[in-house]
PDB file of C-alpha atoms in Angstrom:
ATOM      1  CA  MET A   1      57.827 165.753  -2.022  1.00  0.00           C
ATOM      2  CA  ARG A   2      60.953 166.210  -0.063  1.00  0.00           C
ATOM      3  CA  THR A   3      60.597 165.682   3.679  1.00  0.00           C
ATOM      4  CA  THR A   4      62.865 166.933   6.456  1.00  0.00           C
ATOM      5  CA  ARG A   5      63.517 165.286   9.786  1.00  0.00           C
ATOM      6  CA  ALA A   6      62.667 167.997  12.277  1.00  0.00           C
ATOM      7  CA  ARG A   7      65.416 169.183  14.584  1.00  0.00           C
ATOM      8  CA  LEU A   8      64.288 172.668  15.511  1.00  0.00           C
ATOM      9  CA  THR A   9      64.679 173.754  19.116  1.00  0.00           C
ATOM     10  CA  GLY A  10      62.598 176.298  20.970  1.00  0.00           C
ATOM     11  CA  VAL A  11      65.696 178.459  21.301  1.00  0.00           C
ATOM     12  CA  LEU A  12      66.129 178.703  17.534  1.00  0.00           C
ATOM     13  CA  THR A  13      62.448 179.373  17.021  1.00  0.00           C
ATOM     14  CA  GLY A  14      62.632 182.182  19.546  1.00  0.00           C
ATOM     15  CA  LEU A  15      65.717 183.598  17.865  1.00  0.00           C
ATOM     16  CA  LEU A  16      63.990 183.812  14.520  1.00  0.00           C
ATOM     17  CA  VAL A  17      60.919 185.433  16.063  1.00  0.00           C
ATOM     18  CA  LEU A  18      62.991 188.017  17.918  1.00  0.00           C
ATOM     19  CA  LEU A  19      64.957 188.899  14.810  1.00  0.00           C
ATOM     20  CA  THR A  20      61.935 189.305  12.567  1.00  0.00           C
ATOM     21  CA  GLY A  21      61.919 193.076  13.002  1.00  0.00           C
ATOM     22  CA  CYS A  22      65.657 193.406  12.275  1.00  0.00           C
ATOM     23  CA  THR A  23      65.639 192.665   8.579  1.00  0.00           C
ATOM     24  CA  THR A  24      68.306 193.515   6.067  1.00  0.00           C
ATOM     25  CA  GLY A  25      66.651 192.144   2.920  1.00  0.00           C
ATOM     26  CA  PRO A  26      64.080 193.993   0.810  1.00  0.00           C
ATOM     27  CA  ALA A  27      60.843 194.945   2.515  1.00  0.00           C
ATOM     28  CA  LEU A  28      57.824 192.962   1.417  1.00  0.00           C
ATOM     29  CA  GLU A  29      56.261 195.987  -0.277  1.00  0.00           C
ATOM     30  CA  ASN A  30      59.438 196.502  -2.348  1.00  0.00           C
ATOM     31  CA  GLN A  31      60.024 192.935  -3.432  1.00  0.00           C
ATOM     32  CA  GLY A  32      58.916 193.542  -6.998  1.00  0.00           C
ATOM     33  CA  GLU A  33      62.144 195.459  -7.580  1.00  0.00           C
ATOM     34  CA  VAL A  34      65.556 194.658  -6.126  1.00  0.00           C
ATOM     35  CA  THR A  35      67.646 197.809  -5.921  1.00  0.00           C
ATOM     36  CA  ALA A  36      70.341 196.910  -3.382  1.00  0.00           C
ATOM     37  CA  PRO A  37      73.737 195.980  -4.866  1.00  0.00           C
ATOM     38  CA  PRO A  38      75.141 192.518  -4.131  1.00  0.00           C
ATOM     39  CA  GLY A  39      76.508 192.537  -0.604  1.00  0.00           C
ATOM     40  CA  ASP A  40      79.642 190.978   0.813  1.00  0.00           C
ATOM     41  CA  SER A  41      79.253 190.712   4.571  1.00  0.00           C
ATOM     42  CA  ARG A  42      82.344 189.300   6.259  1.00  0.00           C
ATOM     43  CA  SER A  43      80.232 187.384   8.786  1.00  0.00           C
ATOM     44  CA  LEU A  44      77.760 184.905   7.321  1.00  0.00           C
ATOM     45  CA  THR A  45      75.142 182.571   8.787  1.00  0.00           C
ATOM     46  CA  ILE A  46      74.734 179.270   6.972  1.00  0.00           C
ATOM     47  CA  GLY A  47      71.330 177.635   7.331  1.00  0.00           C
ATOM     48  CA  SER A  48      70.653 173.908   7.524  1.00  0.00           C
ATOM     49  CA  ALA A  49      67.274 172.190   7.338  1.00  0.00           C
ATOM     50  CA  GLY A  50      68.306 169.864  10.150  1.00  0.00           C
ATOM     51  CA  PHE A  51      68.690 166.521   8.362  1.00  0.00           C
ATOM     52  CA  THR A  52      71.957 164.760   7.532  1.00  0.00           C
ATOM     53  CA  GLU A  53      72.402 165.856   3.939  1.00  0.00           C
ATOM     54  CA  SER A  54      71.521 169.467   4.644  1.00  0.00           C
ATOM     55  CA  ASP A  55      73.891 169.481   7.631  1.00  0.00           C
ATOM     56  CA  LEU A  56      76.714 168.135   5.473  1.00  0.00           C
ATOM     57  CA  LEU A  57      76.172 170.703   2.738  1.00  0.00           C
ATOM     58  CA  ALA A  58      75.948 173.547   5.235  1.00  0.00           C
ATOM     59  CA  GLN A  59      79.198 172.416   6.854  1.00  0.00           C
ATOM     60  CA  MET A  60      80.931 172.307   3.467  1.00  0.00           C
ATOM     61  CA  TYR A  61      79.616 175.768   2.577  1.00  0.00           C
ATOM     62  CA  ALA A  62      80.897 177.122   5.888  1.00  0.00           C
ATOM     63  CA  LEU A  63      84.347 175.595   5.416  1.00  0.00           C
ATOM     64  CA  LEU A  64      84.690 176.877   1.847  1.00  0.00           C
ATOM     65  CA  LEU A  65      83.683 180.373   2.943  1.00  0.00           C
ATOM     66  CA  ARG A  66      86.081 180.321   5.900  1.00  0.00           C
ATOM     67  CA  GLU A  67      88.852 179.373   3.496  1.00  0.00           C
ATOM     68  CA  GLN A  68      88.160 182.684   1.745  1.00  0.00           C
ATOM     69  CA  GLY A  69      88.339 184.681   4.964  1.00  0.00           C
ATOM     70  CA  TYR A  70      84.666 184.792   5.970  1.00  0.00           C
ATOM     71  CA  SER A  71      83.508 184.307   9.545  1.00  0.00           C
ATOM     72  CA  THR A  72      80.680 181.765   9.574  1.00  0.00           C
ATOM     73  CA  GLN A  73      78.165 180.271  11.953  1.00  0.00           C
ATOM     74  CA  LEU A  74      75.594 177.538  11.372  1.00  0.00           C
ATOM     75  CA  LEU A  75      71.904 177.688  12.236  1.00  0.00           C
ATOM     76  CA  SER A  76      69.662 174.618  12.005  1.00  0.00           C
ATOM     77  CA  VAL A  77      66.024 175.395  11.162  1.00  0.00           C
ATOM     78  CA  ALA A  78      63.796 172.427  10.579  1.00  0.00           C
ATOM     79  CA  ASN A  79      61.453 173.567   7.835  1.00  0.00           C
ATOM     80  CA  ARG A  80      61.304 175.818   4.793  1.00  0.00           C
ATOM     81  CA  GLU A  81      58.370 177.808   6.199  1.00  0.00           C
ATOM     82  CA  LEU A  82      60.788 179.179   8.814  1.00  0.00           C
ATOM     83  CA  TYR A  83      64.163 179.337   7.090  1.00  0.00           C
ATOM     84  CA  GLU A  84      63.078 180.837   3.762  1.00  0.00           C
ATOM     85  CA  PRO A  85      61.678 184.059   5.319  1.00  0.00           C
ATOM     86  CA  ALA A  86      64.826 184.193   7.483  1.00  0.00           C
ATOM     87  CA  LEU A  87      66.887 183.954   4.301  1.00  0.00           C
ATOM     88  CA  GLU A  88      64.926 186.802   2.718  1.00  0.00           C
ATOM     89  CA  SER A  89      65.387 189.010   5.775  1.00  0.00           C
ATOM     90  CA  GLY A  90      69.100 188.343   6.181  1.00  0.00           C
ATOM     91  CA  GLN A  91      68.902 186.405   9.445  1.00  0.00           C
ATOM     92  CA  ILE A  92      70.297 183.532   7.372  1.00  0.00           C
ATOM     93  CA  ASP A  93      72.668 184.319   4.509  1.00  0.00           C
ATOM     94  CA  VAL A  94      73.173 181.011   2.693  1.00  0.00           C
ATOM     95  CA  VAL A  95      71.249 177.728   2.488  1.00  0.00           C
ATOM     96  CA  PRO A  96      71.629 174.556   0.420  1.00  0.00           C
ATOM     97  CA  GLU A  97      68.465 174.001  -1.592  1.00  0.00           C
ATOM     98  CA  TYR A  98      66.972 171.671  -4.206  1.00  0.00           C
ATOM     99  CA  ALA A  99      66.244 173.390  -7.514  1.00  0.00           C
ATOM    100  CA  ALA A 100      62.852 172.007  -8.546  1.00  0.00           C
ATOM    101  CA  THR A 101      61.447 171.684  -5.037  1.00  0.00           C
ATOM    102  CA  PHE A 102      62.435 175.231  -4.103  1.00  0.00           C
ATOM    103  CA  ALA A 103      61.119 176.616  -7.399  1.00  0.00           C
ATOM    104  CA  ASP A 104      57.720 175.038  -6.799  1.00  0.00           C
ATOM    105  CA  TRP A 105      57.702 176.196  -3.178  1.00  0.00           C
ATOM    106  CA  LEU A 106      58.413 179.818  -4.131  1.00  0.00           C
ATOM    107  CA  ASN A 107      55.880 179.576  -6.941  1.00  0.00           C
ATOM    108  CA  ALA A 108      53.172 178.414  -4.544  1.00  0.00           C
ATOM    109  CA  LYS A 109      54.131 181.165  -2.104  1.00  0.00           C
ATOM    110  CA  ALA A 110      53.870 183.817  -4.833  1.00  0.00           C
ATOM    111  CA  ASN A 111      50.933 182.486  -6.813  1.00  0.00           C
ATOM    112  CA  GLY A 112      48.955 180.288  -4.451  1.00  0.00           C
ATOM    113  CA  PRO A 113      48.941 176.559  -3.626  1.00  0.00           C
ATOM    114  CA  ASP A 114      47.129 175.681  -6.840  1.00  0.00           C
ATOM    115  CA  ALA A 115      49.679 177.371  -9.109  1.00  0.00           C
ATOM    116  CA  LYS A 116      50.939 175.230 -11.973  1.00  0.00           C
ATOM    117  CA  PRO A 117      54.307 173.698 -10.989  1.00  0.00           C
ATOM    118  CA  VAL A 118      57.381 175.291 -12.550  1.00  0.00           C
ATOM    119  CA  GLY A 119      59.874 172.626 -11.507  1.00  0.00           C
ATOM    120  CA  SER A 120      60.510 170.024 -14.194  1.00  0.00           C
ATOM    121  CA  PRO A 121      63.026 167.363 -15.257  1.00  0.00           C
ATOM    122  CA  ASP A 122      64.709 170.064 -17.392  1.00  0.00           C
ATOM    123  CA  LEU A 123      67.410 171.665 -15.228  1.00  0.00           C
ATOM    124  CA  ASN A 124      67.818 174.776 -17.381  1.00  0.00           C
ATOM    125  CA  ALA A 125      64.086 175.499 -17.444  1.00  0.00           C
ATOM    126  CA  THR A 126      63.834 174.826 -13.721  1.00  0.00           C
ATOM    127  CA  MET A 127      66.755 177.145 -12.898  1.00  0.00           C
ATOM    128  CA  THR A 128      65.298 179.906 -15.071  1.00  0.00           C
ATOM    129  CA  ALA A 129      61.952 179.676 -13.289  1.00  0.00           C
ATOM    130  CA  LEU A 130      63.626 179.482  -9.887  1.00  0.00           C
ATOM    131  CA  ARG A 131      65.734 182.585 -10.476  1.00  0.00           C
ATOM    132  CA  GLU A 132      62.740 184.546 -11.748  1.00  0.00           C
ATOM    133  CA  LEU A 133      60.902 183.735  -8.517  1.00  0.00           C
ATOM    134  CA  ALA A 134      63.871 184.227  -6.192  1.00  0.00           C
ATOM    135  CA  THR A 135      65.229 187.532  -7.511  1.00  0.00           C
ATOM    136  CA  PRO A 136      62.265 189.740  -6.497  1.00  0.00           C
ATOM    137  CA  ARG A 137      62.629 188.370  -2.976  1.00  0.00           C
ATOM    138  CA  GLY A 138      66.223 189.540  -2.690  1.00  0.00           C
ATOM    139  CA  LEU A 139      67.617 186.053  -3.211  1.00  0.00           C
ATOM    140  CA  THR A 140      70.331 184.919  -5.601  1.00  0.00           C
ATOM    141  CA  VAL A 141      70.417 181.320  -6.806  1.00  0.00           C
ATOM    142  CA  LEU A 142      73.957 180.196  -7.568  1.00  0.00           C
ATOM    143  CA  ASP A 143      74.820 177.599 -10.193  1.00  0.00           C
ATOM    144  CA  ALA A 144      73.808 173.987  -9.685  1.00  0.00           C
ATOM    145  CA  GLY A 145      76.494 171.351  -9.411  1.00  0.00           C
ATOM    146  CA  LYS A 146      76.466 167.706 -10.445  1.00  0.00           C
ATOM    147  CA  ALA A 147      74.816 166.289  -7.318  1.00  0.00           C
ATOM    148  CA  VAL A 148      71.084 165.656  -7.447  1.00  0.00           C
ATOM    149  CA  ASP A 149      68.800 164.345  -4.708  1.00  0.00           C
ATOM    150  CA  GLN A 150      65.529 163.479  -6.376  1.00  0.00           C
ATOM    151  CA  ASN A 151      62.843 160.879  -5.923  1.00  0.00           C
ATOM    152  CA  ALA A 152      63.886 157.397  -6.996  1.00  0.00           C
ATOM    153  CA  PHE A 153      62.550 153.850  -6.976  1.00  0.00           C
ATOM    154  CA  ALA A 154      64.282 150.718  -5.732  1.00  0.00           C
ATOM    155  CA  VAL A 155      63.759 146.963  -5.826  1.00  0.00           C
ATOM    156  CA  THR A 156      65.709 144.145  -4.202  1.00  0.00           C
ATOM    157  CA  ALA A 157      68.911 143.170  -5.976  1.00  0.00           C
ATOM    158  CA  ALA A 158      67.544 139.617  -6.243  1.00  0.00           C
ATOM    159  CA  PHE A 159      64.318 140.834  -7.879  1.00  0.00           C
ATOM    160  CA  ALA A 160      66.311 142.967 -10.327  1.00  0.00           C
ATOM    161  CA  LYS A 161      68.545 140.039 -11.248  1.00  0.00           C
ATOM    162  CA  GLN A 162      65.618 137.628 -11.600  1.00  0.00           C
ATOM    163  CA  HIS A 163      63.806 139.894 -14.064  1.00  0.00           C
ATOM    164  CA  GLY A 164      66.791 141.574 -15.730  1.00  0.00           C
ATOM    165  CA  LEU A 165      65.954 145.042 -14.409  1.00  0.00           C
ATOM    166  CA  LYS A 166      68.229 148.077 -14.575  1.00  0.00           C
ATOM    167  CA  THR A 167      65.751 150.818 -15.479  1.00  0.00           C
ATOM    168  CA  LEU A 168      62.136 151.689 -14.823  1.00  0.00           C
ATOM    169  CA  SER A 169      61.501 151.007 -18.512  1.00  0.00           C
ATOM    170  CA  ASP A 170      62.724 147.450 -17.922  1.00  0.00           C
ATOM    171  CA  LEU A 171      60.200 147.092 -15.112  1.00  0.00           C
ATOM    172  CA  GLY A 172      57.407 148.359 -17.356  1.00  0.00           C
ATOM    173  CA  ARG A 173      58.323 145.904 -20.100  1.00  0.00           C
ATOM    174  CA  ALA A 174      58.411 143.022 -17.601  1.00  0.00           C
ATOM    175  CA  LYS A 175      54.641 143.399 -17.045  1.00  0.00           C
ATOM    176  CA  ILE A 176      54.890 142.435 -13.384  1.00  0.00           C
ATOM    177  CA  PRO A 177      52.075 143.559 -11.049  1.00  0.00           C
ATOM    178  CA  ILE A 178      53.741 145.877  -8.515  1.00  0.00           C
ATOM    179  CA  ARG A 179      52.811 146.812  -4.968  1.00  0.00           C
ATOM    180  CA  LEU A 180      54.561 150.104  -4.180  1.00  0.00           C
ATOM    181  CA  ALA A 181      55.743 151.224  -0.740  1.00  0.00           C
ATOM    182  CA  ALA A 182      55.509 155.033  -0.611  1.00  0.00           C
ATOM    183  CA  GLY A 183      53.698 157.933   1.015  1.00  0.00           C
ATOM    184  CA  ASP A 184      49.924 157.967   0.736  1.00  0.00           C
ATOM    185  CA  GLU A 185      50.126 161.058  -1.510  1.00  0.00           C
ATOM    186  CA  CYS A 186      51.835 158.857  -4.127  1.00  0.00           C
ATOM    187  CA  VAL A 187      48.401 157.833  -5.397  1.00  0.00           C
ATOM    188  CA  GLN A 188      47.862 161.314  -6.869  1.00  0.00           C
ATOM    189  CA  ARG A 189      51.337 162.815  -7.386  1.00  0.00           C
ATOM    190  CA  PRO A 190      52.285 162.865 -11.099  1.00  0.00           C
ATOM    191  CA  TYR A 191      55.839 161.649 -10.493  1.00  0.00           C
ATOM    192  CA  CYS A 192      54.656 158.676  -8.444  1.00  0.00           C
ATOM    193  CA  LYS A 193      51.890 156.134  -9.217  1.00  0.00           C
ATOM    194  CA  PRO A 194      50.298 158.061 -12.145  1.00  0.00           C
ATOM    195  CA  GLY A 195      53.718 158.794 -13.662  1.00  0.00           C
ATOM    196  CA  LEU A 196      54.978 155.242 -13.304  1.00  0.00           C
ATOM    197  CA  GLU A 197      51.845 153.999 -15.041  1.00  0.00           C
ATOM    198  CA  LYS A 198      51.704 156.625 -17.800  1.00  0.00           C
ATOM    199  CA  THR A 199      55.413 157.098 -18.538  1.00  0.00           C
ATOM    200  CA  TYR A 200      56.684 153.576 -17.958  1.00  0.00           C
ATOM    201  CA  GLY A 201      53.620 151.353 -18.289  1.00  0.00           C
ATOM    202  CA  ILE A 202      54.209 149.836 -14.836  1.00  0.00           C
ATOM    203  CA  GLU A 203      51.154 148.130 -13.355  1.00  0.00           C
ATOM    204  CA  ILE A 204      50.803 149.477  -9.796  1.00  0.00           C
ATOM    205  CA  THR A 205      48.213 147.307  -8.081  1.00  0.00           C
ATOM    206  CA  SER A 206      48.288 149.286  -4.823  1.00  0.00           C
ATOM    207  CA  VAL A 207      50.266 151.812  -2.797  1.00  0.00           C
ATOM    208  CA  ASP A 208      51.386 150.645   0.638  1.00  0.00           C
ATOM    209  CA  PRO A 209      51.444 153.904   2.692  1.00  0.00           C
ATOM    210  CA  LYS A 210      54.649 153.373   4.625  1.00  0.00           C
ATOM    211  CA  GLY A 211      56.304 156.704   3.775  1.00  0.00           C
ATOM    212  CA  VAL A 212      59.137 157.853   1.544  1.00  0.00           C
ATOM    213  CA  GLY A 213      62.333 155.891   2.081  1.00  0.00           C
ATOM    214  CA  THR A 214      61.414 154.893   5.626  1.00  0.00           C
ATOM    215  CA  THR A 215      62.836 151.808   7.286  1.00  0.00           C
ATOM    216  CA  GLN A 216      59.356 150.252   7.261  1.00  0.00           C
ATOM    217  CA  ALA A 217      58.963 150.880   3.530  1.00  0.00           C
ATOM    218  CA  LYS A 218      62.335 149.349   2.686  1.00  0.00           C
ATOM    219  CA  GLN A 219      61.714 146.383   4.958  1.00  0.00           C
ATOM    220  CA  ALA A 220      58.425 145.751   3.164  1.00  0.00           C
ATOM    221  CA  VAL A 221      60.286 145.398  -0.130  1.00  0.00           C
ATOM    222  CA  GLN A 222      63.099 143.432   1.463  1.00  0.00           C
ATOM    223  CA  ASN A 223      60.691 140.804   2.792  1.00  0.00           C
ATOM    224  CA  GLY A 224      58.631 140.646  -0.409  1.00  0.00           C
ATOM    225  CA  GLN A 225      55.458 142.245   0.940  1.00  0.00           C
ATOM    226  CA  ASP A 226      55.988 145.014  -1.640  1.00  0.00           C
ATOM    227  CA  GLN A 227      58.087 144.978  -4.805  1.00  0.00           C
ATOM    228  CA  LEU A 228      59.043 148.643  -5.245  1.00  0.00           C
ATOM    229  CA  VAL A 229      59.872 151.461  -2.821  1.00  0.00           C
ATOM    230  CA  LEU A 230      59.923 155.220  -3.301  1.00  0.00           C
ATOM    231  CA  THR A 231      63.126 156.703  -1.871  1.00  0.00           C
ATOM    232  CA  THR A 232      65.758 159.223  -3.045  1.00  0.00           C
ATOM    233  CA  THR A 233      68.882 159.093  -5.185  1.00  0.00           C
ATOM    234  CA  THR A 234      71.159 159.783  -2.199  1.00  0.00           C
ATOM    235  CA  ASP A 235      69.661 157.153   0.116  1.00  0.00           C
ATOM    236  CA  ALA A 236      72.756 155.708   1.798  1.00  0.00           C
ATOM    237  CA  THR A 237      70.989 152.740   3.420  1.00  0.00           C
ATOM    238  CA  LEU A 238      69.878 150.755   0.367  1.00  0.00           C
ATOM    239  CA  ASP A 239      72.683 148.197   0.674  1.00  0.00           C
ATOM    240  CA  GLU A 240      71.583 147.393   4.225  1.00  0.00           C
ATOM    241  CA  PHE A 241      68.245 146.212   2.839  1.00  0.00           C
ATOM    242  CA  GLY A 242      69.630 144.536  -0.276  1.00  0.00           C
ATOM    243  CA  LEU A 243      68.032 147.171  -2.527  1.00  0.00           C
ATOM    244  CA  VAL A 244      69.151 148.771  -5.778  1.00  0.00           C
ATOM    245  CA  LEU A 245      67.836 151.807  -7.618  1.00  0.00           C
ATOM    246  CA  LEU A 246      66.222 151.489 -11.037  1.00  0.00           C
ATOM    247  CA  LYS A 247      67.327 154.260 -13.386  1.00  0.00           C
ATOM    248  CA  ASP A 248      64.734 156.899 -14.252  1.00  0.00           C
ATOM    249  CA  ASP A 249      65.690 156.596 -17.931  1.00  0.00           C
ATOM    250  CA  LYS A 250      62.740 158.630 -19.254  1.00  0.00           C
ATOM    251  CA  LYS A 251      63.325 161.454 -16.741  1.00  0.00           C
ATOM    252  CA  LEU A 252      60.042 161.353 -14.908  1.00  0.00           C
ATOM    253  CA  GLN A 253      61.498 163.026 -11.826  1.00  0.00           C
ATOM    254  CA  ASN A 254      62.116 166.747 -11.436  1.00  0.00           C
ATOM    255  CA  ALA A 255      65.588 168.290 -11.546  1.00  0.00           C
ATOM    256  CA  ASP A 256      66.291 168.518  -7.820  1.00  0.00           C
ATOM    257  CA  TYR A 257      69.940 169.449  -8.248  1.00  0.00           C
ATOM    258  CA  ILE A 258      71.581 170.970  -5.218  1.00  0.00           C
ATOM    259  CA  VAL A 259      71.976 174.746  -5.429  1.00  0.00           C
ATOM    260  CA  PRO A 260      73.220 177.308  -2.920  1.00  0.00           C
ATOM    261  CA  VAL A 261      70.744 180.156  -2.390  1.00  0.00           C
ATOM    262  CA  VAL A 262      72.039 183.384  -0.836  1.00  0.00           C
ATOM    263  CA  ASN A 263      70.659 186.635   0.477  1.00  0.00           C
ATOM    264  CA  ARG A 264      71.709 189.088  -2.234  1.00  0.00           C
ATOM    265  CA  SER A 265      72.255 192.109   0.024  1.00  0.00           C
ATOM    266  CA  ARG A 266      74.562 190.193   2.387  1.00  0.00           C
ATOM    267  CA  ALA A 267      76.115 187.354   0.377  1.00  0.00           C
ATOM    268  CA  GLY A 268      75.499 188.183  -3.272  1.00  0.00           C
ATOM    269  CA  SER A 269      79.116 188.924  -4.146  1.00  0.00           C
ATOM    270  CA  ALA A 270      81.174 187.206  -6.825  1.00  0.00           C
ATOM    271  CA  ARG A 271      83.558 186.142  -4.072  1.00  0.00           C
ATOM    272  CA  VAL A 272      80.886 184.132  -2.290  1.00  0.00           C
ATOM    273  CA  ALA A 273      79.745 182.594  -5.575  1.00  0.00           C
ATOM    274  CA  LYS A 274      83.311 181.599  -6.437  1.00  0.00           C
ATOM    275  CA  ALA A 275      83.921 180.047  -3.017  1.00  0.00           C
ATOM    276  CA  LEU A 276      80.760 177.940  -3.092  1.00  0.00           C
ATOM    277  CA  GLY A 277      81.146 177.175  -6.799  1.00  0.00           C
ATOM    278  CA  LYS A 278      84.275 175.141  -6.065  1.00  0.00           C
ATOM    279  CA  LEU A 279      82.036 172.354  -4.842  1.00  0.00           C
ATOM    280  CA  ASN A 280      80.317 172.094  -8.236  1.00  0.00           C
ATOM    281  CA  SER A 281      83.335 170.552  -9.935  1.00  0.00           C
ATOM    282  CA  ALA A 282      83.728 167.889  -7.257  1.00  0.00           C
ATOM    283  CA  LEU A 283      80.526 166.814  -5.526  1.00  0.00           C
ATOM    284  CA  THR A 284      78.555 164.097  -7.320  1.00  0.00           C
ATOM    285  CA  THR A 285      75.380 162.265  -6.362  1.00  0.00           C
ATOM    286  CA  GLU A 286      77.494 159.218  -5.525  1.00  0.00           C
ATOM    287  CA  ASP A 287      79.791 161.298  -3.334  1.00  0.00           C
ATOM    288  CA  LEU A 288      76.861 162.770  -1.441  1.00  0.00           C
ATOM    289  CA  THR A 289      75.368 159.325  -0.887  1.00  0.00           C
ATOM    290  CA  ALA A 290      78.669 158.103   0.542  1.00  0.00           C
ATOM    291  CA  LEU A 291      78.927 161.146   2.817  1.00  0.00           C
ATOM    292  CA  ASN A 292      75.379 160.568   4.077  1.00  0.00           C
ATOM    293  CA  GLN A 293      76.340 156.985   4.852  1.00  0.00           C
ATOM    294  CA  GLN A 294      79.318 158.046   6.933  1.00  0.00           C
ATOM    295  CA  VAL A 295      77.026 160.122   9.142  1.00  0.00           C
ATOM    296  CA  ASP A 296      73.916 157.942   9.234  1.00  0.00           C
ATOM    297  CA  THR A 297      75.531 154.499   9.367  1.00  0.00           C
ATOM    298  CA  TRP A 298      79.044 155.061  10.661  1.00  0.00           C
ATOM    299  CA  ARG A 299      77.901 157.756  13.126  1.00  0.00           C
ATOM    300  CA  ARG A 300      80.596 160.237  12.194  1.00  0.00           C
ATOM    301  CA  LEU A 301      80.025 163.947  12.846  1.00  0.00           C
ATOM    302  CA  PRO A 302      78.879 165.959   9.781  1.00  0.00           C
ATOM    303  CA  GLU A 303      81.592 168.576  10.347  1.00  0.00           C
ATOM    304  CA  ASP A 304      84.329 165.911  10.346  1.00  0.00           C
ATOM    305  CA  VAL A 305      82.946 164.195   7.253  1.00  0.00           C
ATOM    306  CA  ALA A 306      82.609 167.507   5.410  1.00  0.00           C
ATOM    307  CA  GLU A 307      86.140 168.616   6.222  1.00  0.00           C
ATOM    308  CA  ALA A 308      87.684 165.274   5.260  1.00  0.00           C
ATOM    309  CA  TYR A 309      85.862 165.295   1.926  1.00  0.00           C
ATOM    310  CA  LEU A 310      86.937 168.828   1.022  1.00  0.00           C
ATOM    311  CA  LYS A 311      90.538 168.043   1.909  1.00  0.00           C
ATOM    312  CA  GLN A 312      90.390 164.836  -0.126  1.00  0.00           C
ATOM    313  CA  LYS A 313      89.202 166.880  -3.118  1.00  0.00           C
ATOM    314  CA  ARG A 314      91.882 169.511  -2.397  1.00  0.00           C
ATOM    315  CA  LEU A 315      89.311 172.239  -1.909  1.00  0.00           C
ATOM    316  CA  LEU A 316      90.775 173.132   1.487  1.00  0.00           C
TER     317      LEU A 316
END
């Protein structure tokens, strides 16, 4: 249910359209079998989905690759419907992705919108399914790191203290009627209202359709209109609203660990994998949240934040 804040310009849209005929990935009719060896182009385009976290990850990927002698440029494309075909064709060489979300997206693309989801809370199973779907399209999914940006639920710190809440199981045991601020699709999505009720025994009296992690949704919980808000694990603004996350202790949410995905024929080399893999030993969910905060709240540039972090971790 991941959403992206659109930042796609007409120039970039035109660029992708013009380049459609100049593909370097496998042709659609040959995607059942990948025959090209892993490529190692010296000039790589790093894609970003145009929101803060994606920009930060793309900047870090670019810096790590430059450190290994690659020439890099960044391209911001606002939605997966545009950047994933560009990744297949080699117009974009590397993108930061989210394991479970991308697995389900590729699954729907291959098998139809009603295909049974393959993303799950199990990271290993999710990665296996994702790689099986990505490989025929000429894509290589690199290893996931420690950072995960998945759906999460928050209450006010005062509410948590009053009722002794640290986990969603605690909230279920408290037997408190809950009004939930979320997207309107939450009513049907298995990880949202139905999952909270079935997995945790939380009594959701209604869903207040204010969106996922929006300012309006968090304000509604802050002022007591709602008691619970659907957001994400790397939401850097929770402190501003006096909110705290409740731990998903029964693993209701899918394994949306951050993974680099590369075009195999242009960036499938062991050298690229090694360069980007350096981030896996360092970047945590908490780190990523703090980096998001520096951009969103402190108004620092993503490229400056990314470079400072990598130098702090001695990766540059």
